[in-house]
mmCIF file of C-alpha atoms in Angstrom:
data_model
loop_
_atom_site.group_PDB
_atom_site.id
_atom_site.type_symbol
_atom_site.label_atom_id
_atom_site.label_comp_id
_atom_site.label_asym_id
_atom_site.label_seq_id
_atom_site.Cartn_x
_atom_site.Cartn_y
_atom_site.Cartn_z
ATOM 1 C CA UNK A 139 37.672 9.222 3.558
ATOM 2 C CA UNK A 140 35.751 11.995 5.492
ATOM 3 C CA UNK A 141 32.225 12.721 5.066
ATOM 4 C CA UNK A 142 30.486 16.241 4.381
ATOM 5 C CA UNK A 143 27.354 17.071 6.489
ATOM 6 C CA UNK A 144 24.532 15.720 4.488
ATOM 7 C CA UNK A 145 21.037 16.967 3.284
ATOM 8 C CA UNK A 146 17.770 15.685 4.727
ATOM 9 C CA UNK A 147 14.918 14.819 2.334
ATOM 10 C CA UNK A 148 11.393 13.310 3.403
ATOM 11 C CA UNK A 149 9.707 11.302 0.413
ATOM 12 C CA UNK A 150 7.048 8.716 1.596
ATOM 13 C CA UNK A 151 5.568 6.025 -1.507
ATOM 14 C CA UNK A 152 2.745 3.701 -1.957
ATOM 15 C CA UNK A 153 3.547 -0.078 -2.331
ATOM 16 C CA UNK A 154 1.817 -3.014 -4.106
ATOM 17 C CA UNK A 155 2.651 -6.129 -4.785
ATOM 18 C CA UNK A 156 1.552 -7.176 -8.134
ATOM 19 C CA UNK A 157 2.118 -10.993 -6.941
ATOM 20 C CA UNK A 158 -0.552 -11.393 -3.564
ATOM 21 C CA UNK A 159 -2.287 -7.917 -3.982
ATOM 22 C CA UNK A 160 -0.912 -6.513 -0.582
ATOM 23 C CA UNK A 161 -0.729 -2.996 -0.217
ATOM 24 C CA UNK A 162 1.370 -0.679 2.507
ATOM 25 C CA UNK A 163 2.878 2.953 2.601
ATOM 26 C CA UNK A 164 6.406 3.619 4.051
ATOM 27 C CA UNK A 165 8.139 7.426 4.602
ATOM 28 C CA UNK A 166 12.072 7.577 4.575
ATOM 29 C CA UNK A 167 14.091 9.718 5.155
ATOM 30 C CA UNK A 168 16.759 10.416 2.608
ATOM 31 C CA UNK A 169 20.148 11.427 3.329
ATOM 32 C CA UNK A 170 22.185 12.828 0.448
ATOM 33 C CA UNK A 171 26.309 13.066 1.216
ATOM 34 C CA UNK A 172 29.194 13.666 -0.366
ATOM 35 C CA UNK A 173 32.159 11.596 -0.068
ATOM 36 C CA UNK A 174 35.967 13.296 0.832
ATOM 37 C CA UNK A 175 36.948 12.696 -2.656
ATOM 38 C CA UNK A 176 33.438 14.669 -3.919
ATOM 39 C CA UNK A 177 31.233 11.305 -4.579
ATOM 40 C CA UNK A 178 27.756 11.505 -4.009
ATOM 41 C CA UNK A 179 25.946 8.929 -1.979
ATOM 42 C CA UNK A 180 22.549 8.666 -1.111
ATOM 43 C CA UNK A 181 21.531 6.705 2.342
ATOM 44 C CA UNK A 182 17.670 5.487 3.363
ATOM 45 C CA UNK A 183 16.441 5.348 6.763
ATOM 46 C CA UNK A 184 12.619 4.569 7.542
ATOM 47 C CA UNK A 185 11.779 4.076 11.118
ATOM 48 C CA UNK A 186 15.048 5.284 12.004
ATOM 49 C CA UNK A 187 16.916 2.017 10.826
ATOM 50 C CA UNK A 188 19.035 2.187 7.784
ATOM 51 C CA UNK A 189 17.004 0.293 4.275
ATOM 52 C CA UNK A 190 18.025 -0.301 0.720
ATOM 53 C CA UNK A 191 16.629 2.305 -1.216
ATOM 54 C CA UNK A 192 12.966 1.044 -2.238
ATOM 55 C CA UNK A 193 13.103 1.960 -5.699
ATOM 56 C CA UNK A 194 15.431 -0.675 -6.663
ATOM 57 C CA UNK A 195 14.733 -3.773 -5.175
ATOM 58 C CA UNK A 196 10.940 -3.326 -3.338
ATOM 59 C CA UNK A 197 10.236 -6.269 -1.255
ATOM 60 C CA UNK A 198 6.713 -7.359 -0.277
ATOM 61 C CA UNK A 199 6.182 -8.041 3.365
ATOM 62 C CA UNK A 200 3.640 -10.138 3.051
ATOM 63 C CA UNK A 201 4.594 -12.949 0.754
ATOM 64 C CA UNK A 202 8.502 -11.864 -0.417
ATOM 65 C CA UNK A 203 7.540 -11.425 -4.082
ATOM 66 C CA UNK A 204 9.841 -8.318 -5.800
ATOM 67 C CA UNK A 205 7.395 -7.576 -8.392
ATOM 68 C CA UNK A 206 6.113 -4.147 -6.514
ATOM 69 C CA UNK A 207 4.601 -1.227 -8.086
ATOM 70 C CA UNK A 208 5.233 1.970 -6.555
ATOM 71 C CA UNK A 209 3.234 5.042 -6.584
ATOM 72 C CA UNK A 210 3.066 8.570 -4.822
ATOM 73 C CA UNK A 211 2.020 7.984 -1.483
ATOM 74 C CA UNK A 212 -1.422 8.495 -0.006
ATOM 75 C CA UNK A 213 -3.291 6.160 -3.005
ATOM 76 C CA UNK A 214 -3.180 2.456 -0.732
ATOM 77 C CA UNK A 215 -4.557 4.533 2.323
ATOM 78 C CA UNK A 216 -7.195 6.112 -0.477
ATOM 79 C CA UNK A 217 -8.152 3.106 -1.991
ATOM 80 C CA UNK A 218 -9.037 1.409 2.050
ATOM 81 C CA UNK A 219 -10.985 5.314 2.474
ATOM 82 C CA UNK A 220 -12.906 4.531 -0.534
ATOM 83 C CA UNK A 221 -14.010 0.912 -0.033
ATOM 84 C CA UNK A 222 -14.769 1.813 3.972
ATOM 85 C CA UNK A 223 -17.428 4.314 2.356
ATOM 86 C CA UNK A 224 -19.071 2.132 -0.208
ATOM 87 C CA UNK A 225 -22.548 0.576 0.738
ATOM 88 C CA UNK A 226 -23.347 -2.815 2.173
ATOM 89 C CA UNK A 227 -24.573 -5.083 -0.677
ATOM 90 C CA UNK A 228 -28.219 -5.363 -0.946
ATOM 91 C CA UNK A 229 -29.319 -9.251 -0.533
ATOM 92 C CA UNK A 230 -31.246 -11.214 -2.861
ATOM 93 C CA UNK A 231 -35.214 -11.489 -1.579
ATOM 94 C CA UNK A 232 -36.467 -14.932 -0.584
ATOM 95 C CA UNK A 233 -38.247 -16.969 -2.923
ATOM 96 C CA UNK A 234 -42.026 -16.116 -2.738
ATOM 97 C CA UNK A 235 -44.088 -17.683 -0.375
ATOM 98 C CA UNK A 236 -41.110 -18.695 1.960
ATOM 99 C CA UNK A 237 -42.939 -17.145 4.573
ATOM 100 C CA UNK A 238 -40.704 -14.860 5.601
ATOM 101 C CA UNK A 239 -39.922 -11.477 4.971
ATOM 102 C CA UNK A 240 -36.609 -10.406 2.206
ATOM 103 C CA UNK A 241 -33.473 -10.534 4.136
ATOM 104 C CA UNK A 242 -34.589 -11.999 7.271
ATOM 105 C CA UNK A 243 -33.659 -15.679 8.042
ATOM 106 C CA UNK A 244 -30.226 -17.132 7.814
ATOM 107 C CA UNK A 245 -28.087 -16.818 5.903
ATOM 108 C CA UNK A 246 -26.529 -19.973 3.517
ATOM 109 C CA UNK A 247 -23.719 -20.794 1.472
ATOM 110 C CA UNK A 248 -20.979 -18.010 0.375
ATOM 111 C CA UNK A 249 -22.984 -15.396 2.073
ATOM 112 C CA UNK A 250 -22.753 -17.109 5.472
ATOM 113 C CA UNK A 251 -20.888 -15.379 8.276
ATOM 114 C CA UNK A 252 -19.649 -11.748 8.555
ATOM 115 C CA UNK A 253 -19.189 -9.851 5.937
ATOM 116 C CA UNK A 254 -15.679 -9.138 5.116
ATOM 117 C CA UNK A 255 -14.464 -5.966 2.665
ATOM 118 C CA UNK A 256 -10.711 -6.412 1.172
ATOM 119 C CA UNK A 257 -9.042 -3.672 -1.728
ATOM 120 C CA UNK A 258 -8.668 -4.967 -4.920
ATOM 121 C CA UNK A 259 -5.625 -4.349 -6.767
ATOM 122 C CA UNK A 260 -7.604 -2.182 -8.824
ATOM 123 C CA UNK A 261 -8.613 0.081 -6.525
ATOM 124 C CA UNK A 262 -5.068 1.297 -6.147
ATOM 125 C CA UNK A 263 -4.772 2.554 -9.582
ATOM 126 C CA UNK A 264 -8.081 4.249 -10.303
ATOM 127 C CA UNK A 265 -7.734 7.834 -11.041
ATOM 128 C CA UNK A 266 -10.135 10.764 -10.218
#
């Protein structure tokens, strides 16, 4: 069987695993052919390696799970935009009479350490 020259598409989606939360984009590049005997085929490449196509079986890369939502592409890298803009959380004050001014002093408990920001899965599907 021959093969007739194929068309190019470029379609890029937004992943998220419904199983751990994580969230990733990926762009492909879509190959449509036709077949000698006028079958048409459709072949994925993303980093310029041949994939399964990601709307039927969507694996997450971070824990395996196949229970992925996919969406147009752009909202995982909007929902990190958003939650690098929002505010640091304000702190509770100190007790009165500790002595010390609100917010100064260690801190204790949960609050200890760094601050860390993650997306929630939620973020991903708000609308504007």
């Amino acid at each position: 069987m021959t093969e007739i020259a194929a068309t190019t598409v470029h379609e890029a989606y937004a992943f998220a695993c419904m199983r751990c939360g994580y969230g990733w984009e990926q762009s492909y590049e879509i190959e449509h052919h036709v077949d000698g005997d006028g079958h048409a085929f459709v072949v994925y490449t993303a980093d310029g390696e041949r994939v399964p196509s990601p709307l039927s079986t969507p694996t997450c890369a971070n824990c395996g799970g196949h229970v992925v939502r996919i969406m147009r592409a752009g909202q995982v890298a909007d929902a990190q935009k958003l939650l690098q803009r929002r505010p640091e959380p304000k702190r509770a004050a100190e007790p009165a009479g500790s002595g010390e001014p609100a917010g100064s002093g260690e801190a204790v408990g949960a609050d200890a350490g760094p601050e860390r920001h993650h997306w929630r899965l939620l973020d991903l599907f708000h609308r504007r």
